[in-house]
């Protein structure tokens, strides 16, 4: 898959996620690299909505700021996830197109597990949720 990834800091958790994405064969782009968390979130959101990538992944200390920034872009459904079930449910029931994670509070292996769950094909959106998703505008 094509993934837009952004993080406003680097540590073992961001490295683990990037390493997993590379190992899994995903094509990763890093829009607005080095910019502030609001700009990173917006850049990833814009890449998703433009169709330049299939999904976005944003990380900041909390995950919240980049999630808010991404969700300001119309058409973005960014989900802050801290465990695999939250991530897979975000895809199934919310048709989330951006995954947000805390780079400070998720251990590297947990962040990788969350990322794997979010991108897993079997966690594709539930058609029964289409009407609810449409109400998001
Ligand atoms: O978690 C975040 C936003 O939600 C940021 O990563 C945190 O606030 C640090 O940002 P900065 O270094 O720009 O002050």
Coordinates of C-alpha atoms and ligand atoms in Angstrom, one line a residue:
X1 CA 0.0 0.0 0.0
X2 CA 1.0 3.7 -0.3
X3 CA 1.3 5.2 3.1
X4 CA 1.9 8.8 4.1
X5 CA 3.8 8.9 7.4
X6 CA 4.6 11.8 9.6
X7 CA 6.0 12.2 13.1
X8 CA 7.2 15.3 14.9
X9 CA 9.9 13.4 16.8
X10 CA 11.9 10.2 16.3
X11 CA 12.5 7.4 18.8
X12 CA 12.5 3.6 18.9
X13 CA 8.7 3.6 18.4
X14 CA 8.7 5.6 15.2
X15 CA 11.7 3.6 13.9
X16 CA 9.8 0.4 14.6
X17 CA 6.8 1.5 12.7
X18 CA 8.8 2.7 9.8
X19 CA 10.8 -0.6 9.9
X20 CA 7.7 -2.6 9.8
X21 CA 6.2 -0.6 6.9
X22 CA 9.4 -1.2 4.9
X23 CA 9.5 -4.9 5.7
X24 CA 5.9 -5.3 4.8
X25 CA 6.6 -3.8 1.4
X26 CA 4.5 -0.6 1.8
X27 CA 5.5 2.5 -0.2
X28 CA 6.1 5.2 2.4
X29 CA 6.2 9.0 1.7
X30 CA 6.9 11.6 4.3
X31 CA 5.1 14.8 3.5
X32 CA 6.1 18.0 5.3
X33 CA 9.0 16.2 7.1
X34 CA 10.5 18.5 9.8
X35 CA 7.5 20.7 10.1
X36 CA 5.3 21.3 13.1
X37 CA 2.7 18.8 14.2
X38 CA -0.2 20.8 12.9
X39 CA 1.4 20.9 9.4
X40 CA 2.4 17.3 9.5
X41 CA -1.2 16.2 10.3
X42 CA -2.6 18.4 7.6
X43 CA 0.0 17.3 5.0
X44 CA -0.8 13.6 5.7
X45 CA -4.5 14.3 5.6
X46 CA -4.2 16.2 2.3
X47 CA -2.2 13.3 0.8
X48 CA -4.9 10.9 1.7
X49 CA -7.8 13.0 0.4
X50 CA -5.9 13.8 -2.8
X51 CA -5.6 10.0 -3.4
X52 CA -1.8 10.2 -3.4
X53 CA -1.7 7.5 -0.8
X54 CA -4.0 4.7 0.5
X55 CA -3.7 5.6 4.2
X56 CA -2.0 8.0 6.5
X57 CA -0.1 7.4 9.7
X58 CA 0.6 10.3 12.0
X59 CA 2.6 10.3 15.3
X60 CA 3.4 12.9 17.8
X61 CA 4.1 12.8 21.5
X62 CA 0.4 12.2 22.4
X63 CA -1.0 11.4 18.9
X64 CA -3.8 13.8 19.6
X65 CA -2.4 16.9 18.0
X66 CA -1.6 15.3 14.7
X67 CA -5.0 13.5 14.8
X68 CA -6.8 16.8 15.2
X69 CA -4.8 18.4 12.5
X70 CA -5.5 15.5 10.1
X71 CA -9.2 15.5 10.9
X72 CA -9.4 19.2 10.0
X73 CA -9.0 18.1 6.4
X74 CA -12.4 17.4 4.9
X75 CA -12.7 13.7 4.1
X76 CA -10.2 12.6 6.7
X77 CA -11.3 10.1 9.3
X78 CA -8.3 9.9 11.7
X79 CA -8.4 7.5 14.6
X80 CA -6.2 7.7 17.7
X81 CA -5.4 4.1 18.5
X82 CA -3.3 2.6 21.3
X83 CA -4.1 -1.1 20.9
X84 CA -4.9 -3.4 18.0
X85 CA -8.6 -3.7 18.6
X86 CA -9.1 0.0 18.5
X87 CA -7.2 0.2 15.3
X88 CA -9.0 -2.7 13.6
X89 CA -12.4 -1.3 14.8
X90 CA -11.5 2.1 13.4
X91 CA -11.1 0.6 10.0
X92 CA -14.2 -1.7 10.3
X93 CA -16.7 0.7 11.8
X94 CA -15.4 4.1 11.1
X95 CA -13.7 3.6 7.7
X96 CA -10.7 5.4 9.2
X97 CA -8.2 6.5 6.6
X98 CA -5.5 7.9 9.0
X99 CA -4.0 6.2 12.0
X100 CA -2.8 8.4 14.8
X101 CA -0.5 7.0 17.6
X102 CA 1.4 8.4 20.5
X103 CA 5.1 8.0 20.0
X104 CA 5.7 8.5 23.7
X105 CA 3.2 6.1 25.2
X106 CA 3.2 3.1 22.8
X107 CA 6.1 0.6 23.1
X108 CA 7.6 -0.2 19.7
X109 CA 6.1 -3.7 19.5
X110 CA 2.6 -2.3 20.4
X111 CA 2.9 0.4 17.8
X112 CA 3.8 -2.1 15.2
X113 CA 0.9 -4.3 16.2
X114 CA -1.5 -1.4 16.0
X115 CA -0.2 -0.5 12.6
X116 CA -0.5 -4.0 11.4
X117 CA -4.1 -4.2 12.6
X118 CA -5.0 -0.9 10.9
X119 CA -3.6 -1.9 7.6
X120 CA -4.9 -5.5 7.6
X121 CA -7.1 -6.3 4.6
X122 CA -9.5 -8.4 6.8
X123 CA -10.3 -5.2 8.7
X124 CA -11.9 -3.6 5.7
X125 CA -14.9 -1.3 6.3
X126 CA -18.2 -3.1 7.3
X127 CA -20.8 -2.2 4.5
X128 CA -23.5 -2.0 7.2
X129 CA -21.7 1.1 8.5
X130 CA -21.8 3.0 5.2
X131 CA -24.9 5.0 6.1
X132 CA -23.2 6.1 9.4
X133 CA -20.0 7.0 7.6
X134 CA -21.9 9.1 5.1
X135 CA -23.4 11.1 7.9
X136 CA -19.9 12.3 8.8
X137 CA -20.1 14.4 5.6
Ligands
LIG1 O1 2.0 15.6 21.2 C1 2.1 16.6 20.5 C2 1.0 17.4 20.0 O2 -0.2 16.8 20.4 C3 3.5 17.2 20.3 O3 4.3 16.2 19.8 C4 4.1 17.8 21.5 O4 3.2 18.8 22.0 C5 5.5 18.4 21.3 O5 5.4 19.3 20.3 P1 6.4 20.5 20.2 O6 7.8 19.9 20.2 O7 6.1 21.2 18.8 O8 6.2 21.4 21.3

